[in-house]
CSV table of N, CA, C and O in Angstrom, one decimal:
chain,number,residue,atom,x,y,z
W,829,GLN,N,86.9,122.1,89.5
W,829,GLN,CA,88.2,121.6,90.1
W,829,GLN,C,87.9,120.6,91.1
W,829,GLN,O,87.0,120.6,91.9
W,830,VAL,N,88.7,119.5,91.0
W,830,VAL,CA,88.7,118.4,91.9
W,830,VAL,C,90.0,118.2,92.5
W,830,VAL,O,91.0,118.1,91.8
W,831,ARG,N,90.1,118.0,93.8
W,831,ARG,CA,91.3,117.8,94.5
W,831,ARG,C,91.3,116.4,95.2
W,831,ARG,O,90.3,116.0,95.7
W,832,LEU,N,92.4,115.6,94.9
W,832,LEU,CA,92.4,114.3,95.4
W,832,LEU,C,93.7,114.2,96.3
W,832,LEU,O,94.7,114.5,96.0
W,833,VAL,N,93.4,113.5,97.5
W,833,VAL,CA,94.5,113.3,98.4
W,833,VAL,C,94.5,111.8,98.8
W,833,VAL,O,93.5,111.2,99.3
W,834,GLU,N,95.6,111.1,98.5
W,834,GLU,CA,95.7,109.7,98.8
W,834,GLU,C,96.4,109.6,100.2
W,834,GLU,O,97.1,110.4,100.6
W,835,SER,N,96.2,108.4,100.7
W,835,SER,CA,96.8,108.0,102.0
W,835,SER,C,96.9,106.5,102.0
W,835,SER,O,96.2,105.8,101.3
W,836,GLY,N,97.7,106.0,102.9
W,836,GLY,CA,97.7,104.5,103.1
W,836,GLY,C,98.9,103.7,102.6
W,836,GLY,O,99.0,102.6,102.9
W,837,GLY,N,99.8,104.4,101.9
W,837,GLY,CA,100.9,103.7,101.4
W,837,GLY,C,101.9,103.4,102.5
W,837,GLY,O,101.8,103.8,103.5
W,838,GLY,N,102.9,102.6,102.1
W,838,GLY,CA,103.9,102.3,103.1
W,838,GLY,C,104.8,101.1,102.6
W,838,GLY,O,104.7,100.6,101.4
W,839,LEU,N,105.4,100.6,103.6
W,839,LEU,CA,106.3,99.4,103.4
W,839,LEU,C,105.6,98.1,103.9
W,839,LEU,O,105.1,98.1,105.1
W,840,VAL,N,105.5,97.1,103.1
W,840,VAL,CA,104.9,95.8,103.5
W,840,VAL,C,105.7,94.7,103.0
W,840,VAL,O,106.3,94.8,101.9
W,841,GLN,N,105.7,93.6,103.7
W,841,GLN,CA,106.3,92.3,103.1
W,841,GLN,C,105.5,91.7,102.1
W,841,GLN,O,104.2,91.8,102.1
W,842,ALA,N,106.2,91.0,101.2
W,842,ALA,CA,105.5,90.2,100.2
W,842,ALA,C,104.5,89.3,100.8
W,842,ALA,O,104.7,88.7,101.9
W,843,GLY,N,103.2,89.2,100.3
W,843,GLY,CA,102.2,88.4,100.9
W,843,GLY,C,101.3,89.2,101.7
W,843,GLY,O,100.2,88.7,102.2
W,844,GLY,N,101.7,90.4,102.2
W,844,GLY,CA,100.9,91.2,103.1
W,844,GLY,C,99.9,92.0,102.4
W,844,GLY,O,99.6,91.8,101.1
W,845,SER,N,99.2,92.9,103.2
W,845,SER,CA,98.1,93.7,102.6
W,845,SER,C,98.3,95.2,103.0
W,845,SER,O,98.9,95.5,103.9
W,846,LEU,N,97.7,96.0,102.1
W,846,LEU,CA,97.7,97.4,102.4
W,846,LEU,C,96.3,98.0,101.8
W,846,LEU,O,95.8,97.3,100.9
W,847,ARG,N,95.9,99.0,102.5
W,847,ARG,CA,94.6,99.6,102.0
W,847,ARG,C,94.9,101.1,101.7
W,847,ARG,O,95.3,101.8,102.6
W,848,LEU,N,94.7,101.5,100.4
W,848,LEU,CA,94.8,102.9,100.0
W,848,LEU,C,93.5,103.7,100.0
W,848,LEU,O,92.5,103.0,99.7
W,849,SER,N,93.6,104.8,100.4
W,849,SER,CA,92.4,105.7,100.5
W,849,SER,C,92.6,107.0,99.6
W,849,SER,O,93.8,107.4,99.5
W,850,CYS,N,91.6,107.4,99.0
W,850,CYS,CA,91.6,108.6,98.2
W,850,CYS,C,90.3,109.5,98.6
W,850,CYS,O,89.2,109.0,98.5
W,851,ALA,N,90.6,110.7,99.1
W,851,ALA,CA,89.6,111.5,99.4
W,851,ALA,C,89.5,112.7,98.3
W,851,ALA,O,90.5,113.4,98.1
W,852,ALA,N,88.3,112.9,97.8
W,852,ALA,CA,88.0,114.0,96.8
W,852,ALA,C,87.4,115.1,97.4
W,852,ALA,O,86.5,115.0,98.3
W,853,SER,N,87.7,116.3,96.9
W,853,SER,CA,87.1,117.5,97.5
W,853,SER,C,86.9,118.5,96.2
W,853,SER,O,87.6,118.2,95.2
W,854,GLY,N,86.1,119.5,96.4
W,854,GLY,CA,85.8,120.4,95.3
W,854,GLY,C,84.5,120.0,94.6
W,854,GLY,O,83.6,119.7,95.2
W,855,SER,N,84.6,120.0,93.3
W,855,SER,CA,83.4,119.7,92.5
W,855,SER,C,83.2,118.2,92.3
W,855,SER,O,83.2,117.7,91.2
W,856,THR,N,83.0,117.6,93.4
W,856,THR,CA,82.8,116.1,93.5
W,856,THR,C,81.6,115.6,92.7
W,856,THR,O,81.6,114.5,92.3
W,857,LEU,N,80.6,116.4,92.6
W,857,LEU,CA,79.4,115.9,91.9
W,857,LEU,C,79.6,115.7,90.5
W,857,LEU,O,78.9,115.0,89.8
W,858,SER,N,80.7,116.3,89.9
W,858,SER,CA,81.0,116.1,88.5
W,858,SER,C,81.8,114.9,88.2
W,858,SER,O,82.0,114.6,87.0
W,859,ILE,N,82.2,114.2,89.2
W,859,ILE,CA,83.0,113.1,89.1
W,859,ILE,C,82.3,111.8,88.5
W,859,ILE,O,81.3,111.5,89.0
W,860,ASN,N,82.8,111.3,87.5
W,860,ASN,CA,82.3,110.0,86.9
W,860,ASN,C,83.0,108.9,87.4
W,860,ASN,O,82.7,108.3,88.5
W,861,SER,N,84.0,108.5,86.9
W,861,SER,CA,84.8,107.4,87.3
W,861,SER,C,86.0,107.8,88.2
W,861,SER,O,86.4,108.9,88.2
W,862,MET,N,86.4,106.9,89.1
W,862,MET,CA,87.5,107.0,90.0
W,862,MET,C,88.4,105.8,89.8
W,862,MET,O,87.9,104.7,89.5
W,863,GLY,N,89.6,106.0,89.9
W,863,GLY,CA,90.6,104.9,89.7
W,863,GLY,C,91.8,105.0,90.4
W,863,GLY,O,92.2,106.1,91.0
W,864,TRP,N,92.6,103.9,90.3
W,864,TRP,CA,94.0,103.9,90.9
W,864,TRP,C,94.9,103.5,89.7
W,864,TRP,O,94.6,102.6,89.0
W,865,TYR,N,96.0,104.2,89.6
W,865,TYR,CA,97.0,103.9,88.7
W,865,TYR,C,98.3,103.8,89.5
W,865,TYR,O,98.4,104.2,90.7
W,866,ARG,N,99.3,103.2,88.8
W,866,ARG,CA,100.6,103.2,89.5
W,866,ARG,C,101.7,103.3,88.5
W,866,ARG,O,101.6,103.0,87.3
W,867,GLN,N,102.8,103.7,89.0
W,867,GLN,CA,104.0,103.9,88.2
W,867,GLN,C,105.2,103.5,89.0
W,867,GLN,O,105.6,104.0,90.0
W,868,ALA,N,105.9,102.4,88.5
W,868,ALA,CA,107.1,101.9,89.0
W,868,ALA,C,108.3,102.6,88.4
W,868,ALA,O,108.2,103.1,87.4
W,869,PRO,N,109.4,102.6,89.1
W,869,PRO,CA,110.6,103.2,88.5
W,869,PRO,C,111.0,102.7,87.2
W,869,PRO,O,111.0,101.5,87.0
W,870,GLY,N,111.1,103.6,86.3
W,870,GLY,CA,111.5,103.3,84.9
W,870,GLY,C,110.4,102.8,84.1
W,870,GLY,O,110.6,102.4,82.9
W,871,LYS,N,109.2,102.8,84.6
W,871,LYS,CA,108.1,102.2,83.8
W,871,LYS,C,107.0,103.3,83.6
W,871,LYS,O,106.9,104.4,84.3
W,872,GLN,N,106.2,103.0,82.6
W,872,GLN,CA,105.1,104.0,82.4
W,872,GLN,C,103.9,103.8,83.4
W,872,GLN,O,103.8,102.8,84.0
W,873,ARG,N,103.2,104.9,83.6
W,873,ARG,CA,102.0,104.8,84.5
W,873,ARG,C,100.9,103.8,83.9
W,873,ARG,O,100.7,103.9,82.7
W,874,GLU,N,100.5,103.0,84.8
W,874,GLU,CA,99.4,102.0,84.3
W,874,GLU,C,98.2,102.0,85.2
W,874,GLU,O,98.3,102.2,86.3
W,875,MET,N,97.1,101.6,84.5
W,875,MET,CA,95.8,101.5,85.4
W,875,MET,C,95.9,100.3,86.2
W,875,MET,O,96.3,99.2,85.7
W,876,VAL,N,95.4,100.4,87.4
W,876,VAL,CA,95.4,99.3,88.3
W,876,VAL,C,93.9,98.8,88.5
W,876,VAL,O,93.5,97.6,88.3
W,877,ALA,N,93.1,99.8,88.7
W,877,ALA,CA,91.6,99.5,88.9
W,877,ALA,C,90.9,100.8,88.8
W,877,ALA,O,91.4,101.9,89.0
W,878,MET,N,89.6,100.6,88.2
W,878,MET,CA,88.8,101.8,88.2
W,878,MET,C,87.3,101.4,88.5
W,878,MET,O,87.0,100.2,88.4
W,879,ILE,N,86.6,102.4,89.0
W,879,ILE,CA,85.2,102.1,89.3
W,879,ILE,C,84.3,103.3,88.8
W,879,ILE,O,84.7,104.4,89.0
W,880,THR,N,83.3,103.0,88.2
W,880,THR,CA,82.4,104.0,87.7
W,880,THR,C,81.4,104.5,88.8
W,880,THR,O,81.3,104.0,89.9
W,881,SER,N,80.7,105.5,88.4
W,881,SER,CA,79.8,106.2,89.4
W,881,SER,C,78.7,105.1,89.8
W,881,SER,O,78.1,105.2,90.9
W,882,GLY,N,78.4,104.3,88.8
W,882,GLY,CA,77.4,103.2,89.1
W,882,GLY,C,77.9,102.0,89.8
W,882,GLY,O,77.1,101.1,90.1
W,883,GLY,N,79.2,101.9,90.1
W,883,GLY,CA,79.7,100.8,90.8
W,883,GLY,C,80.4,99.7,90.0
W,883,GLY,O,80.9,98.8,90.6
W,884,SER,N,80.4,99.8,88.6
W,884,SER,CA,81.1,98.9,87.9
W,884,SER,C,82.6,99.0,88.0
W,884,SER,O,83.1,100.1,88.0
W,885,SER,N,83.3,97.9,88.2
W,885,SER,CA,84.8,97.9,88.5
W,885,SER,C,85.5,97.2,87.5
W,885,SER,O,85.0,96.2,86.9
W,886,TYR,N,86.7,97.6,87.2
W,886,TYR,CA,87.6,97.0,86.2
W,886,TYR,C,89.0,97.0,86.8
W,886,TYR,O,89.4,97.8,87.5
W,887,TYR,N,89.7,95.9,86.5
W,887,TYR,CA,91.0,95.6,87.0
W,887,TYR,C,92.1,95.3,85.9
W,887,TYR,O,91.7,94.6,84.9
W,888,ALA,N,93.3,95.7,86.2
W,888,ALA,CA,94.4,95.1,85.4
W,888,ALA,C,94.6,93.7,85.6
W,888,ALA,O,94.3,93.2,86.8
W,889,ASP,N,94.9,92.9,84.6
W,889,ASP,CA,95.1,91.5,84.8
W,889,ASP,C,96.1,91.1,85.9
W,889,ASP,O,95.8,90.1,86.6
W,890,SER,N,97.0,92.0,86.1
W,890,SER,CA,98.1,91.6,87.1
W,890,SER,C,97.6,91.7,88.5
W,890,SER,O,98.3,91.2,89.4
W,891,VAL,N,96.4,92.3,88.7
W,891,VAL,CA,96.0,92.5,90.2
W,891,VAL,C,94.6,91.8,90.4
W,891,VAL,O,94.1,91.8,91.5
W,892,LYS,N,94.0,91.3,89.3
W,892,LYS,CA,92.7,90.6,89.5
W,892,LYS,C,92.8,89.5,90.6
W,892,LYS,O,93.7,88.7,90.6
W,893,GLY,N,91.8,89.5,91.4
W,893,GLY,CA,91.8,88.5,92.5
W,893,GLY,C,92.6,88.9,93.7
W,893,GLY,O,92.5,88.2,94.8
W,894,ARG,N,93.4,89.9,93.6
W,894,ARG,CA,94.2,90.4,94.8
W,894,ARG,C,93.8,91.7,95.3
W,894,ARG,O,93.8,92.0,96.5
W,895,PHE,N,93.4,92.6,94.3
W,895,PHE,CA,93.0,94.0,94.7
W,895,PHE,C,91.5,94.2,94.5
W,895,PHE,O,90.9,93.5,93.7
W,896,THR,N,91.0,95.0,95.4
W,896,THR,CA,89.6,95.4,95.3
W,896,THR,C,89.4,96.9,95.4
W,896,THR,O,89.9,97.4,96.3
W,897,ILE,N,88.7,97.4,94.5
W,897,ILE,CA,88.4,98.9,94.5
W,897,ILE,C,87.0,99.1,95.0
W,897,ILE,O,86.1,98.3,94.6
W,898,SER,N,86.8,100.1,95.8
W,898,SER,CA,85.5,100.4,96.3
W,898,SER,C,85.4,101.9,96.3
W,898,SER,O,86.3,102.7,96.2
W,899,ARG,N,84.1,102.4,96.4
W,899,ARG,CA,83.9,103.8,96.3
W,899,ARG,C,82.6,104.2,97.2
W,899,ARG,O,81.7,103.4,97.3
W,900,ASP,N,82.8,105.3,97.8
W,900,ASP,CA,81.6,105.7,98.7
W,900,ASP,C,81.2,107.1,98.1
W,900,ASP,O,82.0,108.1,98.4
W,901,ASN,N,80.2,107.2,97.4
W,901,ASN,CA,79.8,108.5,96.8
W,901,ASN,C,79.4,109.5,97.8
W,901,ASN,O,79.5,110.7,97.6
W,902,THR,N,78.9,109.0,98.8
W,902,THR,CA,78.4,109.9,99.9
W,902,THR,C,79.6,110.6,100.6
W,902,THR,O,79.4,111.8,101.1
W,903,LYS,N,80.7,109.9,100.7
W,903,LYS,CA,81.9,110.5,101.4
W,903,LYS,C,82.9,111.0,100.4
W,903,LYS,O,83.9,111.6,100.8
W,904,ASN,N,82.7,110.8,99.1
W,904,ASN,CA,83.6,111.2,98.0
W,904,ASN,C,84.9,110.5,98.3
W,904,ASN,O,86.0,111.2,98.3
W,905,THR,N,84.9,109.3,98.5
W,905,THR,CA,86.2,108.5,98.7
W,905,THR,C,86.3,107.3,97.8
W,905,THR,O,85.2,106.8,97.4
W,906,ALA,N,87.5,106.9,97.6
W,906,ALA,CA,87.7,105.6,96.8
W,906,ALA,C,88.8,104.9,97.5
W,906,ALA,O,89.8,105.6,98.0
W,907,GLU,N,88.7,103.7,97.7
W,907,GLU,CA,89.7,102.8,98.3
W,907,GLU,C,90.2,101.7,97.5
W,907,GLU,O,89.5,101.2,96.6
W,908,LEU,N,91.4,101.2,97.7
W,908,LEU,CA,92.0,100.1,97.1
W,908,LEU,C,92.5,99.2,98.2
W,908,LEU,O,93.6,99.5,98.8
W,909,GLN,N,91.9,98.1,98.2
W,909,GLN,CA,92.4,97.0,99.1
W,909,GLN,C,93.2,96.1,98.4
W,909,GLN,O,92.9,95.6,97.4
W,910,MET,N,94.5,96.1,98.9
W,910,MET,CA,95.5,95.3,98.1
W,910,MET,C,96.0,94.1,99.0
W,910,MET,O,96.5,94.3,100.1
W,911,ASN,N,95.7,92.9,98.6
W,911,ASN,CA,96.1,91.6,99.2
W,911,ASN,C,97.1,90.8,98.5
W,911,ASN,O,97.3,91.1,97.3
W,912,SER,N,97.8,89.9,99.2
W,912,SER,CA,98.8,89.1,98.5
W,912,SER,C,99.8,89.9,97.7
W,912,SER,O,100.0,89.6,96.5
W,913,LEU,N,100.3,90.9,98.3
W,913,LEU,CA,101.1,91.8,97.6
W,913,LEU,C,102.4,91.2,97.1
W,913,LEU,O,103.0,90.3,97.9
W,914,LYS,N,102.8,91.5,96.0
W,914,LYS,CA,104.1,91.0,95.4
W,914,LYS,C,105.1,92.1,95.2
W,914,LYS,O,104.8,93.3,95.2
W,915,LEU,N,106.4,91.6,95.0
W,915,LEU,CA,107.5,92.6,94.9
W,915,LEU,C,107.1,93.5,93.6
W,915,LEU,O,107.4,94.7,93.8
W,916,GLU,N,106.5,93.0,92.6
W,916,GLU,CA,106.3,93.8,91.4
W,916,GLU,C,105.1,94.8,91.6
W,916,GLU,O,104.8,95.5,90.7
W,917,ASP,N,104.5,94.8,92.8
W,917,ASP,CA,103.5,95.8,93.0
W,917,ASP,C,104.0,97.1,93.6
W,917,ASP,O,103.4,98.1,93.8
W,918,THR,N,105.4,97.1,93.8
W,918,THR,CA,106.1,98.3,94.3
W,918,THR,C,106.0,99.4,93.3
W,918,THR,O,106.3,99.2,92.1
W,919,ALA,N,105.4,100.5,93.7
W,919,ALA,CA,105.3,101.6,92.8
W,919,ALA,C,104.7,102.8,93.6
W,919,ALA,O,104.3,102.7,94.7
W,920,VAL,N,104.6,104.0,92.9
W,920,VAL,CA,103.8,105.1,93.5
W,920,VAL,C,102.4,104.9,92.9
W,920,VAL,O,102.2,104.8,91.7
W,921,TYR,N,101.4,104.9,93.8
W,921,TYR,CA,100.0,104.7,93.4
W,921,TYR,C,99.3,106.1,93.4
W,921,TYR,O,99.4,106.9,94.4
W,922,TYR,N,98.7,106.4,92.3
W,922,TYR,CA,97.9,107.5,92.1
W,922,TYR,C,96.4,107.4,92.0
W,922,TYR,O,96.0,106.5,91.3
W,923,CYS,N,95.7,108.2,92.7
W,923,CYS,CA,94.3,108.3,92.6
W,923,CYS,C,93.9,109.1,91.4
W,923,CYS,O,94.6,110.1,91.2
W,924,ALA,N,92.9,108.7,90.7
W,924,ALA,CA,92.4,109.5,89.5
W,924,ALA,C,91.0,109.7,89.6
W,924,ALA,O,90.2,108.8,89.9
W,925,ALA,N,90.5,110.8,89.1
W,925,ALA,CA,89.0,111.1,89.0
W,925,ALA,C,88.7,111.6,87.6
W,925,ALA,O,89.3,112.6,87.2
W,926,GLY,N,87.7,111.0,87.0
W,926,GLY,CA,87.4,111.4,85.6
W,926,GLY,C,86.2,112.4,85.6
W,926,GLY,O,85.2,112.2,86.3
W,927,VAL,N,86.3,113.6,85.0
W,927,VAL,CA,85.3,114.5,85.0
W,927,VAL,C,85.2,114.9,83.5
W,927,VAL,O,86.0,115.6,82.9
W,928,ARG,N,84.1,114.4,82.9
W,928,ARG,CA,83.8,114.5,81.4
W,928,ARG,C,85.2,114.0,80.8
W,928,ARG,O,85.5,112.8,80.9
W,929,SER,N,85.8,114.8,80.0
W,929,SER,CA,87.0,114.3,79.2
W,929,SER,C,88.3,114.6,80.0
W,929,SER,O,89.4,114.4,79.4
W,930,TYR,N,88.2,115.0,81.2
W,930,TYR,CA,89.5,115.5,81.9
W,930,TYR,C,89.6,114.5,83.1
W,930,TYR,O,88.8,114.0,83.6
W,931,THR,N,91.0,114.3,83.4
W,931,THR,CA,91.4,113.4,84.5
W,931,THR,C,92.2,114.3,85.6
W,931,THR,O,93.1,114.9,85.2
W,932,TYR,N,91.7,114.2,86.8
W,932,TYR,CA,92.4,114.9,87.8
W,932,TYR,C,93.2,113.7,88.5
W,932,TYR,O,92.9,112.6,88.6
W,933,TRP,N,94.4,114.1,89.1
W,933,TRP,CA,95.3,113.3,89.7
W,933,TRP,C,95.6,113.7,91.1
W,933,TRP,O,95.7,114.9,91.4
W,934,GLY,N,95.9,112.7,92.0
W,934,GLY,CA,96.3,113.0,93.4
W,934,GLY,C,97.9,113.1,93.3
W,934,GLY,O,98.5,112.9,92.2
W,935,GLN,N,98.5,113.3,94.4
W,935,GLN,CA,99.9,113.5,94.4
W,935,GLN,C,100.7,112.2,94.4
W,935,GLN,O,101.9,112.1,94.2
W,936,GLY,N,100.0,111.1,94.8
W,936,GLY,CA,100.6,109.8,94.8
W,936,GLY,C,100.9,109.4,96.2
W,936,GLY,O,101.3,110.2,97.1
W,937,THR,N,101.0,108.1,96.4
W,937,THR,CA,101.4,107.5,97.7
W,937,THR,C,102.3,106.3,97.3
W,937,THR,O,101.9,105.5,96.5
W,938,LYS,N,103.4,106.2,98.0
W,938,LYS,CA,104.4,105.1,97.6
W,938,LYS,C,104.0,103.8,98.4
W,938,LYS,O,103.8,103.8,99.5
W,939,VAL,N,104.1,102.8,97.6
W,939,VAL,CA,103.9,101.5,98.1
W,939,VAL,C,105.2,100.6,97.9
W,939,VAL,O,105.6,100.6,96.7
W,940,THR,N,105.8,100.1,98.9
W,940,THR,CA,107.1,99.3,98.7
W,940,THR,C,106.8,97.9,99.3
W,940,THR,O,106.5,97.8,100.5
W,941,VAL,N,106.9,96.9,98.4
W,941,VAL,CA,106.8,95.5,98.8
W,941,VAL,C,108.2,94.9,99.0
W,941,VAL,O,109.0,94.9,98.0
W,942,SER,N,108.5,94.4,100.2
W,942,SER,CA,109.8,93.9,100.4
W,942,SER,C,109.8,92.3,100.5
W,942,SER,O,108.7,91.8,100.9
W,943,SER,N,110.9,91.7,100.2
W,943,SER,CA,110.9,90.2,100.4
W,943,SER,C,111.2,89.7,101.7
W,943,SER,O,111.6,90.5,102.6
């Protein structure tokens, strides 16, 4: 079992920055990849960024160059630095952890970008 707790969401003006954090607990040694997903109202959940245990990272085209994912395996944390935020980045952001073929999810943290 892996438990994920996100923090760092909030309200920010367009063009601003936010940093999301995800703390993992439980069977953290079994975690392979960690990632961030988001779900906007009326839309499906989508992958934003992910990072493997080896440090390789992947991004959705919509956030490339603006968001950076990082991971600290010693602290069992993953973070998402979000810069140059746009209105369309408004969503609930979820931390995810992959353990073999199973994905654990956090409860989500809301990010609202205002004009």
